[in-house]
Amino acid sequence: MRKALLWSGIGFGGLCAFMALLVIGVFAAAGGGGAGGTGGGRLAQNSVPADYEPLVSRWGNLCPELSPALLAAQLQQESGWQPTAQSHARAQGIAQFIPETWASYGVDGNGDGRVDVWDPEDAIPSAATYNCAMAQYVRDVPGDPVDNMLASYNAGPYAVIQYGGIPPYAETQHYVRTIRAMEESFAAPMTEERLPPSEAAAGAVHFAQSHLGTPYLWGGDGTPEDDGRFDCSGLTRAAFEAVGIELPRVANDQWHSGPHPSRDELLPGDLVFFATDLTDSRSINHVGIYVGGGHMINAPYTGAVIRFDPIDSPDYFGATRPVAA
């Protein structure tokens, strides 16, 4: 949820005309565009918590199978960047090492004389080191070497060798698929080329504009039980679900659903985000769907309705162009 942004200077008739022009324009421009590549060794701006960006950028280039974007996506999946995370399987820290694996692969990344699984300055370098060791273990296994490396991190290299690739474990298959899908959202684009809107983006905008005037509901997903009402991320999720793209439920997870166009590269259908800390994606607290002209459709807050609002405000964090996993 975010503070109100007041829409003024436009009457009901003007609003309808404005809406129609936006939607027609989006559909007219729709084409076969898509997201760009992962961008190799550079991280997208603000995609990683500022405290960890230097570590991920440095250690993400440790071996050919690894990249900063891939390492960032893996840490997001492992712990959501929480250095105190601990799982029911005894996995510990930001990179989720079990004690036995840490004993073999933990490194003193910051040179303070201690190898501490709870210290990201040790755990992030250790995650990179372990990934690259796994890549070497399974280098002769058929299939994609990056997928096999990630599967080894999750299930162990012997399972990957035994099955000749990603083992038939639901958890491991989901792990690999999720990280590879998120990888692009952490990478700086390889090109400055402006991407055309897609039919999916046009459909998402159409869905959102068809719900203009619907009252906001905290936690609302638009279901009959919610009386067709949404909160901010419920609306964006439903809009893209309507065009076959699955998004996470909450706004700060939706940030990782695709590449991040800059403010002057925004296209209709991009998700636009707002945060309390402009250096930390974990502080994102609001999302809308960009429609052009510096405006979005969004479900703002309790007591308001789904409406157009300007995106340019001090808490504007950035944008994501959702892509199908």
PDB file of C-alpha atoms in Angstrom:
ATOM      1  CA  MET A   1       0.000   0.000   0.000  1.00  0.00           C
ATOM      2  CA  ARG A   2       1.172   3.557  -0.617  1.00  0.00           C
ATOM      3  CA  LYS A   3       0.159   7.110   0.060  1.00  0.00           C
ATOM      4  CA  ALA A   4      -2.500   8.722  -2.111  1.00  0.00           C
ATOM      5  CA  LEU A   5      -1.631  10.332  -5.416  1.00  0.00           C
ATOM      6  CA  LEU A   6      -4.383  12.760  -6.380  1.00  0.00           C
ATOM      7  CA  TRP A   7      -5.816  12.677  -9.898  1.00  0.00           C
ATOM      8  CA  SER A   8      -6.982  16.136 -10.837  1.00  0.00           C
ATOM      9  CA  GLY A   9      -7.772  18.322 -13.805  1.00  0.00           C
ATOM     10  CA  ILE A  10      -9.733  15.754 -15.796  1.00  0.00           C
ATOM     11  CA  GLY A  11     -13.458  15.160 -15.795  1.00  0.00           C
ATOM     12  CA  PHE A  12     -15.303  11.910 -16.257  1.00  0.00           C
ATOM     13  CA  GLY A  13     -15.739  12.357 -20.006  1.00  0.00           C
ATOM     14  CA  GLY A  14     -12.103  13.332 -20.429  1.00  0.00           C
ATOM     15  CA  LEU A  15     -11.017  10.367 -18.354  1.00  0.00           C
ATOM     16  CA  CYS A  16     -12.987   7.963 -20.548  1.00  0.00           C
ATOM     17  CA  ALA A  17     -11.536   9.485 -23.694  1.00  0.00           C
ATOM     18  CA  PHE A  18      -8.023   9.345 -22.231  1.00  0.00           C
ATOM     19  CA  MET A  19      -8.536   5.702 -21.295  1.00  0.00           C
ATOM     20  CA  ALA A  20      -9.795   4.798 -24.749  1.00  0.00           C
ATOM     21  CA  LEU A  21      -6.837   6.451 -26.453  1.00  0.00           C
ATOM     22  CA  LEU A  22      -4.401   4.620 -24.208  1.00  0.00           C
ATOM     23  CA  VAL A  23      -5.936   1.219 -24.817  1.00  0.00           C
ATOM     24  CA  ILE A  24      -6.285   1.726 -28.577  1.00  0.00           C
ATOM     25  CA  GLY A  25      -2.694   2.906 -28.711  1.00  0.00           C
ATOM     26  CA  VAL A  26      -1.422  -0.106 -26.825  1.00  0.00           C
ATOM     27  CA  PHE A  27      -3.217  -2.544 -29.106  1.00  0.00           C
ATOM     28  CA  ALA A  28      -2.137  -0.662 -32.212  1.00  0.00           C
ATOM     29  CA  ALA A  29       1.497  -0.890 -31.135  1.00  0.00           C
ATOM     30  CA  ALA A  30       1.312  -4.516 -30.024  1.00  0.00           C
ATOM     31  CA  GLY A  31       3.780  -6.735 -31.779  1.00  0.00           C
ATOM     32  CA  GLY A  32       6.068  -9.692 -31.316  1.00  0.00           C
ATOM     33  CA  GLY A  33       8.541  -8.145 -28.892  1.00  0.00           C
ATOM     34  CA  GLY A  34      10.139  -9.862 -25.947  1.00  0.00           C
ATOM     35  CA  ALA A  35      12.640  -9.366 -23.209  1.00  0.00           C
ATOM     36  CA  GLY A  36      16.316  -9.118 -23.906  1.00  0.00           C
ATOM     37  CA  GLY A  37      19.113 -11.341 -22.676  1.00  0.00           C
ATOM     38  CA  THR A  38      20.555 -11.550 -19.207  1.00  0.00           C
ATOM     39  CA  GLY A  39      23.386  -9.153 -19.856  1.00  0.00           C
ATOM     40  CA  GLY A  40      26.366 -11.211 -18.673  1.00  0.00           C
ATOM     41  CA  GLY A  41      28.420  -9.752 -15.872  1.00  0.00           C
ATOM     42  CA  ARG A  42      26.472  -6.632 -14.806  1.00  0.00           C
ATOM     43  CA  LEU A  43      23.588  -6.369 -12.385  1.00  0.00           C
ATOM     44  CA  ALA A  44      20.520  -4.278 -13.090  1.00  0.00           C
ATOM     45  CA  GLN A  45      20.331  -1.123 -10.996  1.00  0.00           C
ATOM     46  CA  ASN A  46      18.697  -1.654  -7.580  1.00  0.00           C
ATOM     47  CA  SER A  47      18.034  -5.331  -8.323  1.00  0.00           C
ATOM     48  CA  VAL A  48      20.164  -6.470  -5.364  1.00  0.00           C
ATOM     49  CA  PRO A  49      20.199  -5.009  -1.824  1.00  0.00           C
ATOM     50  CA  ALA A  50      22.918  -2.358  -1.790  1.00  0.00           C
ATOM     51  CA  ASP A  51      24.921  -4.075   0.978  1.00  0.00           C
ATOM     52  CA  TYR A  52      25.350  -7.183  -1.160  1.00  0.00           C
ATOM     53  CA  GLU A  53      25.769  -5.725  -4.656  1.00  0.00           C
ATOM     54  CA  PRO A  54      29.617  -5.575  -4.576  1.00  0.00           C
ATOM     55  CA  LEU A  55      29.843  -9.170  -3.336  1.00  0.00           C
ATOM     56  CA  VAL A  56      27.436 -10.525  -5.947  1.00  0.00           C
ATOM     57  CA  SER A  57      29.083  -8.541  -8.750  1.00  0.00           C
ATOM     58  CA  ARG A  58      32.538  -9.776  -7.801  1.00  0.00           C
ATOM     59  CA  TRP A  59      31.858 -13.409  -6.961  1.00  0.00           C
ATOM     60  CA  GLY A  60      29.210 -13.916  -9.634  1.00  0.00           C
ATOM     61  CA  ASN A  61      31.959 -14.038 -12.252  1.00  0.00           C
ATOM     62  CA  LEU A  62      33.950 -16.775 -10.537  1.00  0.00           C
ATOM     63  CA  CYS A  63      33.456 -19.368 -13.307  1.00  0.00           C
ATOM     64  CA  PRO A  64      31.912 -19.464 -16.812  1.00  0.00           C
ATOM     65  CA  GLU A  65      28.733 -21.199 -15.649  1.00  0.00           C
ATOM     66  CA  LEU A  66      27.972 -18.453 -13.115  1.00  0.00           C
ATOM     67  CA  SER A  67      26.996 -14.801 -13.542  1.00  0.00           C
ATOM     68  CA  PRO A  68      26.104 -12.067 -11.050  1.00  0.00           C
ATOM     69  CA  ALA A  69      22.479 -12.211 -12.203  1.00  0.00           C
ATOM     70  CA  LEU A  70      22.321 -15.975 -11.734  1.00  0.00           C
ATOM     71  CA  LEU A  71      23.938 -15.784  -8.293  1.00  0.00           C
ATOM     72  CA  ALA A  72      21.515 -13.019  -7.294  1.00  0.00           C
ATOM     73  CA  ALA A  73      18.516 -15.059  -8.453  1.00  0.00           C
ATOM     74  CA  GLN A  74      19.809 -18.044  -6.497  1.00  0.00           C
ATOM     75  CA  LEU A  75      20.204 -16.032  -3.286  1.00  0.00           C
ATOM     76  CA  GLN A  76      16.725 -14.596  -3.773  1.00  0.00           C
ATOM     77  CA  GLN A  77      15.366 -18.139  -4.086  1.00  0.00           C
ATOM     78  CA  GLU A  78      17.421 -19.546  -1.221  1.00  0.00           C
ATOM     79  CA  SER A  79      16.697 -16.980   1.483  1.00  0.00           C
ATOM     80  CA  GLY A  80      15.142 -13.823   0.052  1.00  0.00           C
ATOM     81  CA  TRP A  81      18.406 -12.100   1.094  1.00  0.00           C
ATOM     82  CA  GLN A  82      17.862 -12.932   4.772  1.00  0.00           C
ATOM     83  CA  PRO A  83      21.248 -13.668   6.431  1.00  0.00           C
ATOM     84  CA  THR A  84      19.555 -15.244   9.470  1.00  0.00           C
ATOM     85  CA  ALA A  85      17.359 -17.650   7.472  1.00  0.00           C
ATOM     86  CA  GLN A  86      17.228 -21.254   8.684  1.00  0.00           C
ATOM     87  CA  SER A  87      15.176 -24.036   7.101  1.00  0.00           C
ATOM     88  CA  HIS A  88      13.598 -27.150   8.564  1.00  0.00           C
ATOM     89  CA  ALA A  89      16.367 -29.109   6.799  1.00  0.00           C
ATOM     90  CA  ARG A  90      19.054 -27.242   8.839  1.00  0.00           C
ATOM     91  CA  ALA A  91      20.088 -25.047   5.896  1.00  0.00           C
ATOM     92  CA  GLN A  92      21.553 -21.838   7.279  1.00  0.00           C
ATOM     93  CA  GLY A  93      22.249 -18.275   6.253  1.00  0.00           C
ATOM     94  CA  ILE A  94      21.730 -16.199   3.151  1.00  0.00           C
ATOM     95  CA  ALA A  95      22.962 -19.028   0.889  1.00  0.00           C
ATOM     96  CA  GLN A  96      21.296 -21.863   2.864  1.00  0.00           C
ATOM     97  CA  PHE A  97      24.221 -24.197   3.523  1.00  0.00           C
ATOM     98  CA  ILE A  98      23.703 -27.294   5.638  1.00  0.00           C
ATOM     99  CA  PRO A  99      26.497 -27.679   8.228  1.00  0.00           C
ATOM    100  CA  GLU A 100      28.149 -30.645   6.505  1.00  0.00           C
ATOM    101  CA  THR A 101      28.421 -28.815   3.180  1.00  0.00           C
ATOM    102  CA  TRP A 102      29.578 -25.625   4.863  1.00  0.00           C
ATOM    103  CA  ALA A 103      32.368 -27.538   6.594  1.00  0.00           C
ATOM    104  CA  SER A 104      33.728 -28.527   3.164  1.00  0.00           C
ATOM    105  CA  TYR A 105      32.995 -25.458   1.049  1.00  0.00           C
ATOM    106  CA  GLY A 106      32.730 -22.468   3.401  1.00  0.00           C
ATOM    107  CA  VAL A 107      35.366 -19.806   2.699  1.00  0.00           C
ATOM    108  CA  ASP A 108      36.628 -16.780   4.612  1.00  0.00           C
ATOM    109  CA  GLY A 109      35.422 -14.273   2.037  1.00  0.00           C
ATOM    110  CA  ASN A 110      36.239 -11.126   4.019  1.00  0.00           C
ATOM    111  CA  GLY A 111      39.571 -12.313   5.433  1.00  0.00           C
ATOM    112  CA  ASP A 112      38.660 -11.755   9.083  1.00  0.00           C
ATOM    113  CA  GLY A 113      39.980 -15.157  10.150  1.00  0.00           C
ATOM    114  CA  ARG A 114      36.508 -16.693  10.633  1.00  0.00           C
ATOM    115  CA  VAL A 115      34.377 -18.812   8.284  1.00  0.00           C
ATOM    116  CA  ASP A 116      30.884 -17.851   9.371  1.00  0.00           C
ATOM    117  CA  VAL A 117      27.797 -19.215   7.618  1.00  0.00           C
ATOM    118  CA  TRP A 118      25.722 -16.360   9.075  1.00  0.00           C
ATOM    119  CA  ASP A 119      27.983 -13.662   7.608  1.00  0.00           C
ATOM    120  CA  PRO A 120      27.012 -12.772   4.015  1.00  0.00           C
ATOM    121  CA  GLU A 121      30.593 -11.665   3.374  1.00  0.00           C
ATOM    122  CA  ASP A 122      31.550 -15.327   3.801  1.00  0.00           C
ATOM    123  CA  ALA A 123      28.350 -17.021   2.650  1.00  0.00           C
ATOM    124  CA  ILE A 124      28.007 -15.282  -0.728  1.00  0.00           C
ATOM    125  CA  PRO A 125      31.592 -16.079  -1.788  1.00  0.00           C
ATOM    126  CA  SER A 126      31.030 -19.618  -0.504  1.00  0.00           C
ATOM    127  CA  ALA A 127      27.890 -19.958  -2.615  1.00  0.00           C
ATOM    128  CA  ALA A 128      29.838 -18.922  -5.705  1.00  0.00           C
ATOM    129  CA  THR A 129      32.678 -21.302  -4.816  1.00  0.00           C
ATOM    130  CA  TYR A 130      30.268 -24.176  -4.261  1.00  0.00           C
ATOM    131  CA  ASN A 131      28.426 -23.478  -7.513  1.00  0.00           C
ATOM    132  CA  CYS A 132      31.641 -23.555  -9.488  1.00  0.00           C
ATOM    133  CA  ALA A 133      32.788 -26.741  -7.758  1.00  0.00           C
ATOM    134  CA  MET A 134      29.463 -28.343  -8.657  1.00  0.00           C
ATOM    135  CA  ALA A 135      29.837 -27.202 -12.269  1.00  0.00           C
ATOM    136  CA  GLN A 136      33.160 -29.033 -12.420  1.00  0.00           C
ATOM    137  CA  TYR A 137      31.727 -32.184 -10.849  1.00  0.00           C
ATOM    138  CA  VAL A 138      28.975 -32.427 -13.459  1.00  0.00           C
ATOM    139  CA  ARG A 139      30.804 -30.982 -16.475  1.00  0.00           C
ATOM    140  CA  ASP A 140      30.450 -34.239 -18.443  1.00  0.00           C
ATOM    141  CA  VAL A 141      26.721 -34.690 -17.720  1.00  0.00           C
ATOM    142  CA  PRO A 142      24.462 -34.120 -20.760  1.00  0.00           C
ATOM    143  CA  GLY A 143      22.223 -31.079 -20.849  1.00  0.00           C
ATOM    144  CA  ASP A 144      22.580 -27.430 -19.962  1.00  0.00           C
ATOM    145  CA  PRO A 145      25.658 -26.966 -17.742  1.00  0.00           C
ATOM    146  CA  VAL A 146      24.078 -24.099 -15.801  1.00  0.00           C
ATOM    147  CA  ASP A 147      20.926 -26.101 -15.088  1.00  0.00           C
ATOM    148  CA  ASN A 148      23.057 -29.045 -13.986  1.00  0.00           C
ATOM    149  CA  MET A 149      25.123 -26.790 -11.706  1.00  0.00           C
ATOM    150  CA  LEU A 150      22.010 -25.422 -10.018  1.00  0.00           C
ATOM    151  CA  ALA A 151      20.522 -28.895  -9.680  1.00  0.00           C
ATOM    152  CA  SER A 152      23.748 -30.033  -8.027  1.00  0.00           C
ATOM    153  CA  TYR A 153      23.604 -27.131  -5.563  1.00  0.00           C
ATOM    154  CA  ASN A 154      20.119 -28.240  -4.573  1.00  0.00           C
ATOM    155  CA  ALA A 155      20.230 -32.048  -4.812  1.00  0.00           C
ATOM    156  CA  GLY A 156      23.940 -32.853  -4.859  1.00  0.00           C
ATOM    157  CA  PRO A 157      26.151 -33.693  -7.848  1.00  0.00           C
ATOM    158  CA  TYR A 158      25.732 -37.439  -7.518  1.00  0.00           C
ATOM    159  CA  ALA A 159      21.989 -37.208  -8.165  1.00  0.00           C
ATOM    160  CA  VAL A 160      22.684 -35.170 -11.313  1.00  0.00           C
ATOM    161  CA  ILE A 161      25.268 -37.706 -12.475  1.00  0.00           C
ATOM    162  CA  GLN A 162      22.983 -40.623 -11.635  1.00  0.00           C
ATOM    163  CA  TYR A 163      20.061 -39.258 -13.665  1.00  0.00           C
ATOM    164  CA  GLY A 164      22.118 -37.735 -16.466  1.00  0.00           C
ATOM    165  CA  GLY A 165      20.827 -34.209 -15.777  1.00  0.00           C
ATOM    166  CA  ILE A 166      18.313 -32.550 -13.504  1.00  0.00           C
ATOM    167  CA  PRO A 167      16.997 -35.352 -11.264  1.00  0.00           C
ATOM    168  CA  PRO A 168      13.258 -36.141 -11.198  1.00  0.00           C
ATOM    169  CA  TYR A 169      12.713 -34.430  -7.863  1.00  0.00           C
ATOM    170  CA  ALA A 170       9.903 -31.862  -7.858  1.00  0.00           C
ATOM    171  CA  GLU A 171      11.806 -29.576  -5.487  1.00  0.00           C
ATOM    172  CA  THR A 172      14.964 -29.574  -7.616  1.00  0.00           C
ATOM    173  CA  GLN A 173      13.096 -29.082 -10.876  1.00  0.00           C
ATOM    174  CA  HIS A 174      11.208 -26.154  -9.382  1.00  0.00           C
ATOM    175  CA  TYR A 175      14.450 -24.748  -7.962  1.00  0.00           C
ATOM    176  CA  VAL A 176      16.211 -24.729 -11.324  1.00  0.00           C
ATOM    177  CA  ARG A 177      13.202 -23.459 -13.244  1.00  0.00           C
ATOM    178  CA  THR A 178      12.551 -20.606 -10.797  1.00  0.00           C
ATOM    179  CA  ILE A 179      16.142 -19.364 -10.681  1.00  0.00           C
ATOM    180  CA  ARG A 180      16.534 -19.418 -14.455  1.00  0.00           C
ATOM    181  CA  ALA A 181      13.249 -17.517 -14.819  1.00  0.00           C
ATOM    182  CA  MET A 182      14.335 -14.879 -12.268  1.00  0.00           C
ATOM    183  CA  GLU A 183      17.868 -14.541 -13.627  1.00  0.00           C
ATOM    184  CA  GLU A 184      16.917 -12.020 -16.295  1.00  0.00           C
ATOM    185  CA  SER A 185      15.339  -9.657 -13.792  1.00  0.00           C
ATOM    186  CA  PHE A 186      18.688  -9.203 -12.032  1.00  0.00           C
ATOM    187  CA  ALA A 187      20.756  -8.551 -15.167  1.00  0.00           C
ATOM    188  CA  ALA A 188      21.517  -5.241 -16.806  1.00  0.00           C
ATOM    189  CA  PRO A 189      20.166  -5.273 -20.385  1.00  0.00           C
ATOM    190  CA  MET A 190      22.714  -6.034 -23.072  1.00  0.00           C
ATOM    191  CA  THR A 191      21.191  -3.482 -25.420  1.00  0.00           C
ATOM    192  CA  GLU A 192      19.519  -0.125 -25.172  1.00  0.00           C
ATOM    193  CA  GLU A 193      17.097  -1.121 -27.967  1.00  0.00           C
ATOM    194  CA  ARG A 194      13.525  -0.089 -27.204  1.00  0.00           C
ATOM    195  CA  LEU A 195      11.300  -3.157 -27.124  1.00  0.00           C
ATOM    196  CA  PRO A 196       7.850  -2.983 -28.696  1.00  0.00           C
ATOM    197  CA  PRO A 197       4.797  -3.747 -26.582  1.00  0.00           C
ATOM    198  CA  SER A 198       3.507  -7.292 -26.803  1.00  0.00           C
ATOM    199  CA  GLU A 199      -0.018  -8.565 -27.193  1.00  0.00           C
ATOM    200  CA  ALA A 200       0.261  -9.849 -23.623  1.00  0.00           C
ATOM    201  CA  ALA A 201       1.054  -6.336 -22.346  1.00  0.00           C
ATOM    202  CA  ALA A 202      -1.907  -4.935 -24.273  1.00  0.00           C
ATOM    203  CA  GLY A 203      -4.146  -7.603 -22.795  1.00  0.00           C
ATOM    204  CA  ALA A 204      -2.942  -6.849 -19.271  1.00  0.00           C
ATOM    205  CA  VAL A 205      -3.666  -3.138 -19.733  1.00  0.00           C
ATOM    206  CA  HIS A 206      -7.109  -3.978 -21.124  1.00  0.00           C
ATOM    207  CA  PHE A 207      -7.844  -6.151 -18.084  1.00  0.00           C
ATOM    208  CA  ALA A 208      -6.797  -3.403 -15.688  1.00  0.00           C
ATOM    209  CA  GLN A 209      -8.793  -0.668 -17.430  1.00  0.00           C
ATOM    210  CA  SER A 210     -11.875  -2.895 -17.446  1.00  0.00           C
ATOM    211  CA  HIS A 211     -11.766  -2.770 -13.632  1.00  0.00           C
ATOM    212  CA  LEU A 212     -11.452   0.997 -13.262  1.00  0.00           C
ATOM    213  CA  GLY A 213     -13.729   2.206 -10.479  1.00  0.00           C
ATOM    214  CA  THR A 214     -13.630  -1.088  -8.560  1.00  0.00           C
ATOM    215  CA  PRO A 215     -13.161  -0.492  -4.812  1.00  0.00           C
ATOM    216  CA  TYR A 216      -9.825  -1.461  -3.273  1.00  0.00           C
ATOM    217  CA  LEU A 217      -9.651  -4.462  -0.947  1.00  0.00           C
ATOM    218  CA  TRP A 218      -6.551  -5.306   1.097  1.00  0.00           C
ATOM    219  CA  GLY A 219      -5.533  -8.842   0.078  1.00  0.00           C
ATOM    220  CA  GLY A 220      -8.128  -8.870  -2.694  1.00  0.00           C
ATOM    221  CA  ASP A 221      -7.618 -11.207  -5.650  1.00  0.00           C
ATOM    222  CA  GLY A 222     -10.768 -10.325  -7.565  1.00  0.00           C
ATOM    223  CA  THR A 223     -12.515 -13.568  -6.652  1.00  0.00           C
ATOM    224  CA  PRO A 224     -16.255 -13.885  -5.980  1.00  0.00           C
ATOM    225  CA  GLU A 225     -15.369 -14.119  -2.279  1.00  0.00           C
ATOM    226  CA  ASP A 226     -13.622 -10.733  -2.647  1.00  0.00           C
ATOM    227  CA  ASP A 227     -16.622  -9.345  -4.552  1.00  0.00           C
ATOM    228  CA  GLY A 228     -14.341  -8.770  -7.549  1.00  0.00           C
ATOM    229  CA  ARG A 229     -12.088  -6.383  -5.610  1.00  0.00           C
ATOM    230  CA  PHE A 230      -8.288  -6.201  -5.627  1.00  0.00           C
ATOM    231  CA  ASP A 231      -5.316  -4.775  -3.820  1.00  0.00           C
ATOM    232  CA  CYS A 232      -2.380  -3.444  -5.851  1.00  0.00           C
ATOM    233  CA  SER A 233      -0.499  -6.676  -6.482  1.00  0.00           C
ATOM    234  CA  GLY A 234      -3.722  -8.685  -6.709  1.00  0.00           C
ATOM    235  CA  LEU A 235      -4.723  -6.511  -9.672  1.00  0.00           C
ATOM    236  CA  THR A 236      -1.381  -6.798 -11.463  1.00  0.00           C
ATOM    237  CA  ARG A 237      -1.229 -10.531 -10.877  1.00  0.00           C
ATOM    238  CA  ALA A 238      -4.767 -11.041 -12.221  1.00  0.00           C
ATOM    239  CA  ALA A 239      -4.089  -8.808 -15.240  1.00  0.00           C
ATOM    240  CA  PHE A 240      -1.124 -10.881 -16.347  1.00  0.00           C
ATOM    241  CA  GLU A 241      -2.737 -14.167 -15.392  1.00  0.00           C
ATOM    242  CA  ALA A 242      -5.472 -13.233 -17.876  1.00  0.00           C
ATOM    243  CA  VAL A 243      -2.853 -13.247 -20.659  1.00  0.00           C
ATOM    244  CA  GLY A 244      -1.046 -16.402 -19.556  1.00  0.00           C
ATOM    245  CA  ILE A 245       1.811 -14.900 -17.511  1.00  0.00           C
ATOM    246  CA  GLU A 246       2.039 -16.017 -13.892  1.00  0.00           C
ATOM    247  CA  LEU A 247       3.316 -13.473 -11.385  1.00  0.00           C
ATOM    248  CA  PRO A 248       4.079 -13.892  -7.675  1.00  0.00           C
ATOM    249  CA  ARG A 249       1.391 -12.620  -5.320  1.00  0.00           C
ATOM    250  CA  VAL A 250       3.156  -9.715  -3.582  1.00  0.00           C
ATOM    251  CA  ALA A 251       4.665  -6.584  -5.088  1.00  0.00           C
ATOM    252  CA  ASN A 252       8.289  -6.983  -3.990  1.00  0.00           C
ATOM    253  CA  ASP A 253       8.343 -10.488  -5.489  1.00  0.00           C
ATOM    254  CA  GLN A 254       6.756  -9.259  -8.728  1.00  0.00           C
ATOM    255  CA  TRP A 255       9.781  -6.964  -9.096  1.00  0.00           C
ATOM    256  CA  HIS A 256      11.779 -10.078 -10.033  1.00  0.00           C
ATOM    257  CA  SER A 257       9.432 -11.238 -12.819  1.00  0.00           C
ATOM    258  CA  GLY A 258      11.386  -9.779 -15.746  1.00  0.00           C
ATOM    259  CA  PRO A 259      13.990  -7.242 -16.926  1.00  0.00           C
ATOM    260  CA  HIS A 260      13.965  -3.669 -15.638  1.00  0.00           C
ATOM    261  CA  PRO A 261      13.468  -0.919 -18.241  1.00  0.00           C
ATOM    262  CA  SER A 262      14.589   2.568 -17.276  1.00  0.00           C
ATOM    263  CA  ARG A 263      12.116   5.413 -16.816  1.00  0.00           C
ATOM    264  CA  ASP A 264      12.564   6.642 -20.409  1.00  0.00           C
ATOM    265  CA  GLU A 265      12.187   3.098 -21.784  1.00  0.00           C
ATOM    266  CA  LEU A 266       8.783   2.421 -20.211  1.00  0.00           C
ATOM    267  CA  LEU A 267       6.103   0.856 -22.389  1.00  0.00           C
ATOM    268  CA  PRO A 268       2.422   0.182 -21.728  1.00  0.00           C
ATOM    269  CA  GLY A 269       2.077  -3.035 -19.767  1.00  0.00           C
ATOM    270  CA  ASP A 270       5.267  -2.597 -17.731  1.00  0.00           C
ATOM    271  CA  LEU A 271       4.870  -2.950 -13.976  1.00  0.00           C
ATOM    272  CA  VAL A 272       5.880   0.173 -12.034  1.00  0.00           C
ATOM    273  CA  PHE A 273       6.964  -0.037  -8.403  1.00  0.00           C
ATOM    274  CA  PHE A 274       7.188   2.252  -5.392  1.00  0.00           C
ATOM    275  CA  ALA A 275       9.223   1.770  -2.211  1.00  0.00           C
ATOM    276  CA  THR A 276      10.200   3.289   1.110  1.00  0.00           C
ATOM    277  CA  ASP A 277      13.919   2.697   0.453  1.00  0.00           C
ATOM    278  CA  LEU A 278      14.996   3.402  -3.130  1.00  0.00           C
ATOM    279  CA  THR A 279      18.093   1.212  -2.728  1.00  0.00           C
ATOM    280  CA  ASP A 280      16.300  -1.924  -1.509  1.00  0.00           C
ATOM    281  CA  SER A 281      13.713  -3.888  -3.503  1.00  0.00           C
ATOM    282  CA  ARG A 282      12.550  -5.544  -0.292  1.00  0.00           C
ATOM    283  CA  SER A 283      10.963  -2.232   0.709  1.00  0.00           C
ATOM    284  CA  ILE A 284       8.666  -2.139  -2.334  1.00  0.00           C
ATOM    285  CA  ASN A 285       5.142  -1.516  -1.088  1.00  0.00           C
ATOM    286  CA  HIS A 286       3.107  -0.685  -4.190  1.00  0.00           C
ATOM    287  CA  VAL A 287       2.780  -1.688  -7.849  1.00  0.00           C
ATOM    288  CA  GLY A 288       0.737  -0.524 -10.827  1.00  0.00           C
ATOM    289  CA  ILE A 289       0.497  -1.173 -14.569  1.00  0.00           C
ATOM    290  CA  TYR A 290       2.003   1.522 -16.777  1.00  0.00           C
ATOM    291  CA  VAL A 291      -0.333   2.758 -19.516  1.00  0.00           C
ATOM    292  CA  GLY A 292       1.746   5.523 -21.119  1.00  0.00           C
ATOM    293  CA  GLY A 293       1.852   9.258 -20.748  1.00  0.00           C
ATOM    294  CA  GLY A 294       3.486   9.023 -17.326  1.00  0.00           C
ATOM    295  CA  HIS A 295       0.459   7.287 -15.797  1.00  0.00           C
ATOM    296  CA  MET A 296      -0.507   3.898 -14.441  1.00  0.00           C
ATOM    297  CA  ILE A 297      -3.645   2.008 -13.524  1.00  0.00           C
ATOM    298  CA  ASN A 298      -3.457   0.899  -9.909  1.00  0.00           C
ATOM    299  CA  ALA A 299      -5.426  -0.123  -6.841  1.00  0.00           C
ATOM    300  CA  PRO A 300      -4.089   2.531  -4.435  1.00  0.00           C
ATOM    301  CA  TYR A 301      -5.325   1.985  -0.865  1.00  0.00           C
ATOM    302  CA  THR A 302      -8.338   1.239   1.336  1.00  0.00           C
ATOM    303  CA  GLY A 303     -11.157   3.656   0.594  1.00  0.00           C
ATOM    304  CA  ALA A 304     -10.016   4.337  -2.986  1.00  0.00           C
ATOM    305  CA  VAL A 305     -10.948   2.693  -6.280  1.00  0.00           C
ATOM    306  CA  ILE A 306      -8.872   1.307  -9.124  1.00  0.00           C
ATOM    307  CA  ARG A 307      -7.880   4.402 -11.096  1.00  0.00           C
ATOM    308  CA  PHE A 308      -5.267   6.245 -13.129  1.00  0.00           C
ATOM    309  CA  ASP A 309      -2.434   7.904 -11.218  1.00  0.00           C
ATOM    310  CA  PRO A 310       0.844   9.562 -12.270  1.00  0.00           C
ATOM    311  CA  ILE A 311       3.940   7.473 -11.657  1.00  0.00           C
ATOM    312  CA  ASP A 312       6.423  10.281 -11.064  1.00  0.00           C
ATOM    313  CA  SER A 313       6.694  10.669  -7.316  1.00  0.00           C
ATOM    314  CA  PRO A 314       9.550  10.593  -4.787  1.00  0.00           C
ATOM    315  CA  ASP A 315       8.889   6.928  -3.954  1.00  0.00           C
ATOM    316  CA  TYR A 316       9.091   5.678  -7.573  1.00  0.00           C
ATOM    317  CA  PHE A 317      11.469   2.698  -7.455  1.00  0.00           C
ATOM    318  CA  GLY A 318      11.571   1.334 -10.980  1.00  0.00           C
ATOM    319  CA  ALA A 319       9.852  -0.940 -13.466  1.00  0.00           C
ATOM    320  CA  THR A 320       9.714  -4.557 -14.585  1.00  0.00           C
ATOM    321  CA  ARG A 321       8.654  -5.960 -17.967  1.00  0.00           C
ATOM    322  CA  PRO A 322       7.004  -9.290 -17.083  1.00  0.00           C
ATOM    323  CA  VAL A 323       7.948 -12.291 -19.168  1.00  0.00           C
ATOM    324  CA  ALA A 324       6.522 -15.793 -19.244  1.00  0.00           C
ATOM    325  CA  ALA A 325       8.666 -18.277 -17.321  1.00  0.00           C
TER     326      ALA A 325
END
